[in-house]
Amino acid sequence: MQNSIEKLELNKILASVADCAVLEGGKRLILDRTPSTDLEEVRRRLALTRECDKLLYTYGVGKIEQFTEDEEVLIRAAKGSTLSCGELLEVAALIRAARTAFSSIAKIEDGEISLIRSLANNIYFDASLEEDIGQKIISDEAVSDYASEKLFSIRSKIKNLNERIREKLSEYVTGKNAEYLQDAIVTIRNDRYVIPVKAEHKSRVRGFVHDRSKTGATFFIEPEYVLELNNELIALNIDEKEEVEAILKSLSARVGACSEALKSDISILRELDGLFAGAEFGYCLKCAEPKVNNRGYINIIKGRHPLIDKDTVVPVSIELGSDYRFLLLSGANTGGKTVTMKMCGLFCLMAACGLFIPAASGSSVAVFNEIFCDIGDSQSIEESLSTFSSHLSNIIKITENVGENCLVLMDELGGGTNPDEGQALAKAVVKRLLESGCRGIVTTHFTPLKEFAYSVEGIENASMEFDSNTLKPLYRIKIGLPGASNAIAIARRLGMDEKILDDAVGFLSEGARSFENIVRRAEDSRVAAEAKLKEAEKMNAEWQKKIVEVNKLTDDLNKEREKIAKNARSESRRIIAERTERAEELLSEIEKIFEEENINETDLINARTLKNKLKDSAFEEDGEKSAKVTSYVEATAENVRDGVSVYVKKMETVGRVVSFNRAKGEAEVRCGSIKMHLKLKDLQVVEGEKPETTKVKIVKKIPAAQPVLEINVLGLTVGEALYEVDNFIDRAVTDNLEEIKVIHGVGTGKLRSAIAEHLKKHKNVESFRSGKYGEGETGVTFIKLK
């Protein structure tokens, strides 16, 4: 299968996947990955990728942390060697990566994450060792002062002794003997503190000479009175070095004790890194997990070749292995035949490696024992093979080794030689492949081979669609029809001389011309029919959408009409109830008058008055006399005025015009307690009606409700909250309030900030502030109104 991997460029895909890996070992695992021929193994690999995709992009688990993959360090530690500070830090990074990987996967409670969890459960880590290394080793070269109590004590003594030596030497440098010195400094030679003395005064300074300058002008002398201090300092430095060595040795021994487990961690983390890289590659290319089978069935839905720029690639759908086992793919050059065929084989290889494919969800690929390819020019100069000979050598190998569970991809079968012999050879090869039971795709321009596909079971013609008007490929596959090569048409588009083209048409055989013309006309008719179908489907979808909108609007209008009618009925019942109650009161008063034993003239007058009131109340409407309607005329701009009675057609009731907008031709009509805005066409005017005169009504004042001093907008969006705050401020201004409170909570601060910005520009707000201690602090805002 190695030849197919190179021909289909799986190695380039794996290189792209490797770029997503963190560890060098993970990259190597990816590059060395080979397609599996076992269906269950392929399903396991895809399941691992699916779980990694879920971990990365559903649960937000991080990838493997970077660390140095130096197994040699672990081997030396196991043998008892003492590791350096830098090497111990590398081990700590490995343990940290192992711990992080284990913890991040272990905390995910998802039953579908099983394979990765099983792998992660084998990870070993020693959190105590990781912590100790991190605390005791502060850099590649240094151990912390706090690595041990003894080291801390030694370094404290060294520090104090250094200060004492420098103080003593500083006295010499700044004292009366300063004139003997070349420079007023203290320096170090042979790990001992010295002072630079002029050569001519070296006998005046009692001590030991440790060095001399190149010019001989300066001697570096250790004065006698710091000799013991220097000796003590050197002894302490030796103690420090021994203690550091002991600390490193102790840590190295602990590393050596778990070196085998840590080496196993490196292998597991490399594998996880490779799996996460595969999931990341699939996410970046918007890939989907394919269904896999061992029946040779391939169904790629909107597949995109991963090596073509994502901004220019055209999705292609192709099916193979169900009703037919072979596709004979034809059509114009540059129409996408070879790319489609290679994509088909590449997707099978990608899935066999556990990678998702850049296609729509629901796509299927098959797991084959072998994929054979004869694509491109394999001419060999060393073997003195011509292009045709190299193709023929591949074909011979394929026909000798092909079996039932194999995929064969052949580009331009029979090309590169005499057309008659080439097409005859192509027919024979296709016949042999069909007999073997394999699956395959063959591209061709041979007309006889297209005709042959119609007469043989198991193979189907297919064509790459071509726009004969623009002479450009459409990159779509049509099953059941062969494609015309359109070589002459393309040559014409590219500007070839018409005389040459006419001669070329004349040289075509009658059969070839007839077949190509039939194919071309059939293709043009099909493309035109599909275009009309798409247009019809688009129009149908638009009309369906409009019908839904109209139905919704109708429902809304019916609901509104029902609401208005219901309100009108309720208002009518209320008015009748009021009138009935009033009538009963009047009747009750009349009955009381006649219940008296001695009825005088005044009582009769009162009874008559009550009777008249009872008669009048039967015709009142909101306390006013209503005109008896005898006839109606259509409402016009001339006869509609404020106060006239009108008949509302839709509600079949009488109302009164409150106001009339002449510009809009719209009247505001009151029917009982309901007000409506109606067009003139919906109204009829009571004939002979005069405008209603304005009457002064005595309204009983209802006590105002207690003003509201605060509002709670917790849980609202910014837009909803600002709307409620504006309404609250308006009510507060109306109630003459000076200060109000808005409760918005602390949260992320987004709502508080939005309200503050809004209040800065509000015309009714003089100032605002956050709550003080005990008032709610930043969870509330107090507003002072103008």
CSV table of N, CA and C in Angstrom, one decimal, residues 47-168:
chain,number,residue,atom,x,y,z
A,47,ALA,N,-12.8,6.1,17.1
A,47,ALA,CA,-13.4,6.4,18.4
A,47,ALA,C,-12.4,7.2,19.3
A,48,LEU,N,-11.1,6.9,19.2
A,48,LEU,CA,-10.1,7.6,20.0
A,48,LEU,C,-10.1,9.1,19.5
A,49,THR,N,-10.2,9.3,18.2
A,49,THR,CA,-10.2,10.7,17.7
A,49,THR,C,-11.5,11.4,18.1
A,50,ARG,N,-12.6,10.7,18.1
A,50,ARG,CA,-13.9,11.3,18.5
A,50,ARG,C,-13.8,11.7,20.0
A,51,GLU,N,-13.3,10.8,20.8
A,51,GLU,CA,-13.2,11.2,22.2
A,51,GLU,C,-12.3,12.4,22.5
A,52,CYS,N,-11.1,12.4,21.7
A,52,CYS,CA,-10.2,13.6,21.9
A,52,CYS,C,-10.9,14.9,21.4
A,53,ASP,N,-11.7,14.8,20.3
A,53,ASP,CA,-12.4,15.9,19.8
A,53,ASP,C,-13.4,16.4,20.9
A,54,LYS,N,-14.0,15.5,21.6
A,54,LYS,CA,-15.0,15.9,22.6
A,54,LYS,C,-14.3,16.5,23.8
A,55,LEU,N,-13.1,15.9,24.2
A,55,LEU,CA,-12.4,16.5,25.3
A,55,LEU,C,-11.9,17.9,25.0
A,56,LEU,N,-11.4,18.1,23.8
A,56,LEU,CA,-10.8,19.4,23.4
A,56,LEU,C,-11.9,20.5,23.3
A,57,TYR,N,-13.0,20.1,22.5
A,57,TYR,CA,-13.9,21.2,22.1
A,57,TYR,C,-15.2,21.2,22.7
A,58,THR,N,-15.5,20.2,23.6
A,58,THR,CA,-16.7,20.2,24.4
A,58,THR,C,-16.4,20.5,25.9
A,59,TYR,N,-15.4,19.8,26.4
A,59,TYR,CA,-15.0,20.0,27.8
A,59,TYR,C,-13.8,20.9,28.0
A,60,GLY,N,-13.2,21.4,26.9
A,60,GLY,CA,-12.1,22.4,27.1
A,60,GLY,C,-10.9,21.8,27.7
A,61,VAL,N,-10.6,20.5,27.6
A,61,VAL,CA,-9.4,19.9,28.1
A,61,VAL,C,-8.2,20.4,27.3
A,62,GLY,N,-7.1,20.8,28.0
A,62,GLY,CA,-5.9,21.2,27.2
A,62,GLY,C,-5.1,20.1,26.6
A,63,LYS,N,-4.3,20.4,25.7
A,63,LYS,CA,-3.4,19.4,25.0
A,63,LYS,C,-2.3,19.1,26.0
A,64,ILE,N,-1.4,18.2,25.6
A,64,ILE,CA,-0.3,17.7,26.4
A,64,ILE,C,0.7,18.9,26.6
A,65,GLU,N,1.1,19.1,27.8
A,65,GLU,CA,2.1,20.1,28.1
A,65,GLU,C,3.5,19.8,27.5
A,66,GLN,N,4.2,20.8,27.1
A,66,GLN,CA,5.6,20.5,26.6
A,66,GLN,C,6.5,20.1,27.7
A,67,PHE,N,7.4,19.1,27.3
A,67,PHE,CA,8.5,18.7,28.2
A,67,PHE,C,9.6,18.1,27.3
A,68,THR,N,10.8,17.9,27.9
A,68,THR,CA,11.9,17.3,27.2
A,68,THR,C,11.8,15.8,27.2
A,69,GLU,N,11.8,15.2,26.1
A,69,GLU,CA,11.6,13.7,26.0
A,69,GLU,C,13.0,13.0,26.1
A,70,ASP,N,13.7,13.1,27.2
A,70,ASP,CA,15.0,12.6,27.3
A,70,ASP,C,15.0,11.3,28.2
A,71,GLU,N,14.8,10.2,27.5
A,71,GLU,CA,14.8,8.9,28.3
A,71,GLU,C,16.1,8.6,28.9
A,72,GLU,N,17.2,9.1,28.3
A,72,GLU,CA,18.6,8.8,28.7
A,72,GLU,C,18.8,9.3,30.2
A,73,VAL,N,18.2,10.4,30.5
A,73,VAL,CA,18.3,11.0,31.9
A,73,VAL,C,17.7,10.0,32.9
A,74,LEU,N,16.5,9.4,32.5
A,74,LEU,CA,15.9,8.4,33.4
A,74,LEU,C,16.7,7.2,33.5
A,75,ILE,N,17.3,6.7,32.4
A,75,ILE,CA,18.2,5.5,32.5
A,75,ILE,C,19.4,5.8,33.4
A,76,ARG,N,20.0,7.0,33.3
A,76,ARG,CA,21.2,7.3,34.2
A,76,ARG,C,20.7,7.4,35.6
A,77,ALA,N,19.6,7.9,35.9
A,77,ALA,CA,19.1,8.0,37.3
A,77,ALA,C,18.8,6.6,37.8
A,78,ALA,N,18.3,5.7,37.0
A,78,ALA,CA,18.1,4.4,37.5
A,78,ALA,C,19.4,3.6,37.8
A,79,LYS,N,20.5,4.0,37.1
A,79,LYS,CA,21.8,3.4,37.4
A,79,LYS,C,22.5,4.0,38.6
A,80,GLY,N,21.9,5.1,39.2
A,80,GLY,CA,22.5,5.7,40.4
A,80,GLY,C,23.2,7.0,40.1
A,81,SER,N,23.2,7.5,38.9
A,81,SER,CA,23.9,8.7,38.6
A,81,SER,C,23.2,9.9,39.2
A,82,THR,N,23.9,10.9,39.5
A,82,THR,CA,23.4,12.1,40.1
A,82,THR,C,23.0,13.1,38.9
A,83,LEU,N,21.8,13.5,38.9
A,83,LEU,CA,21.3,14.4,37.8
A,83,LEU,C,21.6,15.8,38.1
A,84,SER,N,21.8,16.6,37.1
A,84,SER,CA,22.1,18.1,37.3
A,84,SER,C,20.8,18.8,37.6
A,85,CYS,N,20.9,20.0,38.0
A,85,CYS,CA,19.7,20.8,38.3
A,85,CYS,C,18.8,20.9,37.0
A,86,GLY,N,19.3,21.2,35.9
A,86,GLY,CA,18.6,21.2,34.7
A,86,GLY,C,17.9,19.9,34.3
A,87,GLU,N,18.5,18.8,34.5
A,87,GLU,CA,17.9,17.5,34.2
A,87,GLU,C,16.8,17.2,35.2
A,88,LEU,N,17.0,17.6,36.5
A,88,LEU,CA,15.9,17.4,37.4
A,88,LEU,C,14.7,18.2,37.1
A,89,LEU,N,14.9,19.4,36.6
A,89,LEU,CA,13.8,20.3,36.2
A,89,LEU,C,13.0,19.7,35.0
A,90,GLU,N,13.8,19.0,34.1
A,90,GLU,CA,13.2,18.3,32.9
A,90,GLU,C,12.3,17.2,33.4
A,91,VAL,N,12.8,16.5,34.4
A,91,VAL,CA,12.0,15.4,35.0
A,91,VAL,C,10.7,15.9,35.7
A,92,ALA,N,10.8,17.1,36.4
A,92,ALA,CA,9.7,17.7,37.0
A,92,ALA,C,8.6,18.1,35.9
A,93,ALA,N,9.1,18.6,34.8
A,93,ALA,CA,8.2,19.0,33.7
A,93,ALA,C,7.5,17.8,33.2
A,94,LEU,N,8.2,16.7,33.0
A,94,LEU,CA,7.5,15.4,32.6
A,94,LEU,C,6.4,15.0,33.6
A,95,ILE,N,6.8,15.0,34.9
A,95,ILE,CA,5.8,14.6,35.9
A,95,ILE,C,4.6,15.5,35.9
A,96,ARG,N,4.9,16.8,35.7
A,96,ARG,CA,3.8,17.8,35.7
A,96,ARG,C,2.9,17.6,34.5
A,97,ALA,N,3.5,17.3,33.3
A,97,ALA,CA,2.7,17.0,32.1
A,97,ALA,C,1.8,15.7,32.3
A,98,ALA,N,2.4,14.7,33.0
A,98,ALA,CA,1.7,13.5,33.2
A,98,ALA,C,0.5,13.7,34.2
A,99,ARG,N,0.8,14.5,35.3
A,99,ARG,CA,-0.2,14.8,36.3
A,99,ARG,C,-1.4,15.6,35.6
A,100,THR,N,-1.0,16.6,34.9
A,100,THR,CA,-2.0,17.4,34.2
A,100,THR,C,-2.9,16.6,33.3
A,101,ALA,N,-2.3,15.8,32.5
A,101,ALA,CA,-3.0,14.9,31.5
A,101,ALA,C,-4.0,14.0,32.2
A,102,PHE,N,-3.5,13.3,33.3
A,102,PHE,CA,-4.3,12.4,34.0
A,102,PHE,C,-5.5,13.1,34.7
A,103,SER,N,-5.2,14.2,35.4
A,103,SER,CA,-6.2,15.0,36.1
A,103,SER,C,-7.3,15.5,35.2
A,104,SER,N,-6.9,16.1,34.1
A,104,SER,CA,-7.9,16.8,33.2
A,104,SER,C,-8.8,15.7,32.6
A,105,ILE,N,-8.3,14.5,32.3
A,105,ILE,CA,-9.1,13.5,31.7
A,105,ILE,C,-10.0,12.8,32.8
A,106,ALA,N,-9.4,12.6,34.0
A,106,ALA,CA,-10.1,11.9,35.0
A,106,ALA,C,-11.3,12.6,35.6
A,107,LYS,N,-11.3,14.0,35.5
A,107,LYS,CA,-12.3,14.7,36.1
A,107,LYS,C,-13.6,14.8,35.2
A,108,ILE,N,-13.4,14.4,33.9
A,108,ILE,CA,-14.6,14.4,33.0
A,108,ILE,C,-15.5,13.2,33.2
A,109,GLU,N,-16.7,13.5,33.6
A,109,GLU,CA,-17.6,12.4,33.9
A,109,GLU,C,-18.5,12.2,32.7
A,110,ASP,N,-18.0,11.4,31.7
A,110,ASP,CA,-18.7,11.2,30.5
A,110,ASP,C,-18.5,9.7,30.1
A,111,GLY,N,-19.6,8.9,30.1
A,111,GLY,CA,-19.4,7.5,29.8
A,111,GLY,C,-18.8,7.2,28.4
A,112,GLU,N,-19.0,8.2,27.5
A,112,GLU,CA,-18.4,8.0,26.1
A,112,GLU,C,-16.9,8.2,26.1
A,113,ILE,N,-16.3,8.8,27.1
A,113,ILE,CA,-14.9,9.0,27.1
A,113,ILE,C,-14.3,7.7,27.8
A,114,SER,N,-14.2,6.6,27.1
A,114,SER,CA,-13.7,5.4,27.8
A,114,SER,C,-12.4,5.0,27.3
A,115,LEU,N,-12.1,5.0,26.0
A,115,LEU,CA,-10.8,4.6,25.5
A,115,LEU,C,-9.7,5.5,26.0
A,116,ILE,N,-9.9,6.8,25.9
A,116,ILE,CA,-8.9,7.7,26.4
A,116,ILE,C,-8.7,7.6,27.9
A,117,ARG,N,-9.8,7.4,28.6
A,117,ARG,CA,-9.6,7.2,30.1
A,117,ARG,C,-8.8,6.0,30.4
A,118,SER,N,-9.1,4.9,29.7
A,118,SER,CA,-8.3,3.7,29.9
A,118,SER,C,-6.8,3.9,29.7
A,119,LEU,N,-6.5,4.7,28.7
A,119,LEU,CA,-5.1,5.0,28.4
A,119,LEU,C,-4.5,5.9,29.4
A,120,ALA,N,-5.3,6.9,29.9
A,120,ALA,CA,-4.8,7.9,30.9
A,120,ALA,C,-4.6,7.2,32.2
A,121,ASN,N,-5.4,6.2,32.5
A,121,ASN,CA,-5.3,5.5,33.8
A,121,ASN,C,-4.0,4.8,34.0
A,122,ASN,N,-3.2,4.6,33.0
A,122,ASN,CA,-1.9,4.0,33.1
A,122,ASN,C,-0.8,5.0,33.3
A,123,ILE,N,-1.2,6.3,33.4
A,123,ILE,CA,-0.2,7.4,33.6
A,123,ILE,C,0.2,7.3,35.1
A,124,TYR,N,1.5,7.4,35.3
A,124,TYR,CA,2.1,7.5,36.7
A,124,TYR,C,2.6,8.9,37.0
A,125,PHE,N,2.4,9.4,38.2
A,125,PHE,CA,3.0,10.7,38.5
A,125,PHE,C,3.2,10.7,40.1
A,126,ASP,N,4.3,11.4,40.5
A,126,ASP,CA,4.6,11.6,41.9
A,126,ASP,C,4.6,13.1,42.2
A,127,ALA,N,3.4,13.5,42.7
A,127,ALA,CA,3.2,15.0,42.9
A,127,ALA,C,4.2,15.5,44.0
A,128,SER,N,4.6,14.6,44.9
A,128,SER,CA,5.5,15.0,46.0
A,128,SER,C,6.9,15.3,45.4
A,129,LEU,N,7.3,14.4,44.5
A,129,LEU,CA,8.6,14.5,43.9
A,129,LEU,C,8.6,15.8,43.0
A,130,GLU,N,7.6,16.0,42.3
A,130,GLU,CA,7.4,17.2,41.4
A,130,GLU,C,7.5,18.4,42.2
A,131,GLU,N,6.8,18.4,43.4
A,131,GLU,CA,6.8,19.6,44.2
A,131,GLU,C,8.2,19.9,44.8
A,132,ASP,N,8.9,18.8,45.3
A,132,ASP,CA,10.2,18.9,45.9
A,132,ASP,C,11.2,19.5,44.9
A,133,ILE,N,11.2,18.9,43.7
A,133,ILE,CA,12.1,19.4,42.7
A,133,ILE,C,11.8,20.9,42.4
A,134,GLY,N,10.6,21.3,42.3
A,134,GLY,CA,10.2,22.7,42.0
A,134,GLY,C,10.6,23.6,43.1
A,135,GLN,N,10.6,23.1,44.3
A,135,GLN,CA,10.9,24.0,45.5
A,135,GLN,C,12.4,24.1,45.7
A,136,LYS,N,13.1,23.0,45.5
A,136,LYS,CA,14.6,22.9,45.8
A,136,LYS,C,15.4,23.4,44.6
A,137,ILE,N,15.0,23.2,43.4
A,137,ILE,CA,15.8,23.6,42.2
A,137,ILE,C,15.2,24.8,41.6
A,138,ILE,N,15.9,25.9,41.6
A,138,ILE,CA,15.3,27.2,41.2
A,138,ILE,C,15.8,27.6,39.7
A,139,SER,N,16.7,26.9,39.2
A,139,SER,CA,17.2,27.1,37.8
A,139,SER,C,18.0,26.0,37.4
A,140,ASP,N,18.5,26.0,36.1
A,140,ASP,CA,19.3,25.0,35.6
A,140,ASP,C,20.6,24.8,36.3
A,141,GLU,N,21.0,25.9,37.0
A,141,GLU,CA,22.3,25.9,37.7
A,141,GLU,C,22.3,26.0,39.2
A,142,ALA,N,21.2,26.3,39.8
A,142,ALA,CA,21.1,26.7,41.2
A,142,ALA,C,20.1,25.9,42.0
A,143,VAL,N,20.5,25.7,43.2
A,143,VAL,CA,19.7,25.0,44.2
A,143,VAL,C,19.2,26.1,45.2
A,144,SER,N,17.9,26.0,45.6
A,144,SER,CA,17.4,27.0,46.5
A,144,SER,C,18.1,27.0,47.9
A,145,ASP,N,18.2,28.1,48.5
A,145,ASP,CA,18.7,28.2,49.9
A,145,ASP,C,17.9,27.4,50.9
A,146,TYR,N,16.6,27.2,50.5
A,146,TYR,CA,15.7,26.5,51.5
A,146,TYR,C,15.6,25.0,51.1
A,147,ALA,N,16.5,24.5,50.3
A,147,ALA,CA,16.4,23.1,49.9
A,147,ALA,C,16.6,22.2,51.1
A,148,SER,N,17.4,22.6,52.1
A,148,SER,CA,17.5,21.9,53.4
A,148,SER,C,17.9,22.9,54.5
A,149,GLU,N,17.7,22.5,55.7
A,149,GLU,CA,18.0,23.4,56.8
A,149,GLU,C,19.5,23.6,56.9
A,150,LYS,N,20.3,22.5,56.6
A,150,LYS,CA,21.7,22.6,56.7
A,150,LYS,C,22.3,23.6,55.6
A,151,LEU,N,21.7,23.5,54.4
A,151,LEU,CA,22.2,24.4,53.3
A,151,LEU,C,21.8,25.8,53.6
A,152,PHE,N,20.7,26.0,54.2
A,152,PHE,CA,20.3,27.4,54.6
A,152,PHE,C,21.3,27.9,55.7
A,153,SER,N,21.7,27.1,56.6
A,153,SER,CA,22.6,27.5,57.7
A,153,SER,C,24.0,27.8,57.1
A,154,ILE,N,24.4,26.9,56.2
A,154,ILE,CA,25.8,27.1,55.6
A,154,ILE,C,25.8,28.4,54.8
A,155,ARG,N,24.8,28.7,54.0
A,155,ARG,CA,24.7,29.8,53.1
A,155,ARG,C,24.6,31.1,54.0
A,156,SER,N,23.8,31.0,55.1
A,156,SER,CA,23.7,32.2,56.0
A,156,SER,C,25.1,32.5,56.5
A,157,LYS,N,25.8,31.5,57.0
A,157,LYS,CA,27.2,31.7,57.5
A,157,LYS,C,28.1,32.3,56.4
A,158,ILE,N,28.0,31.8,55.2
A,158,ILE,CA,28.8,32.3,54.1
A,158,ILE,C,28.5,33.8,53.9
A,159,LYS,N,27.2,34.1,53.9
A,159,LYS,CA,26.8,35.5,53.7
A,159,LYS,C,27.4,36.4,54.7
A,160,ASN,N,27.2,36.0,56.0
A,160,ASN,CA,27.7,36.8,57.1
A,160,ASN,C,29.2,37.0,57.0
A,161,LEU,N,29.9,35.8,56.7
A,161,LEU,CA,31.4,35.9,56.7
A,161,LEU,C,31.9,36.8,55.5
A,162,ASN,N,31.2,36.7,54.4
A,162,ASN,CA,31.5,37.6,53.3
A,162,ASN,C,31.4,39.1,53.7
A,163,GLU,N,30.4,39.4,54.4
A,163,GLU,CA,30.2,40.8,54.9
A,163,GLU,C,31.3,41.2,55.8
A,164,ARG,N,31.7,40.3,56.7
A,164,ARG,CA,32.8,40.6,57.7
A,164,ARG,C,34.1,40.9,57.0
A,165,ILE,N,34.4,40.0,56.0
A,165,ILE,CA,35.7,40.1,55.3
A,165,ILE,C,35.7,41.5,54.5
A,166,ARG,N,34.6,41.8,53.9
A,166,ARG,CA,34.5,43.0,53.1
A,166,ARG,C,34.6,44.2,54.0
A,167,GLU,N,34.0,44.1,55.2
A,167,GLU,CA,34.1,45.3,56.1
A,167,GLU,C,35.5,45.5,56.6
A,168,LYS,N,36.2,44.4,56.9
A,168,LYS,CA,37.6,44.5,57.3
A,168,LYS,C,38.5,45.1,56.2
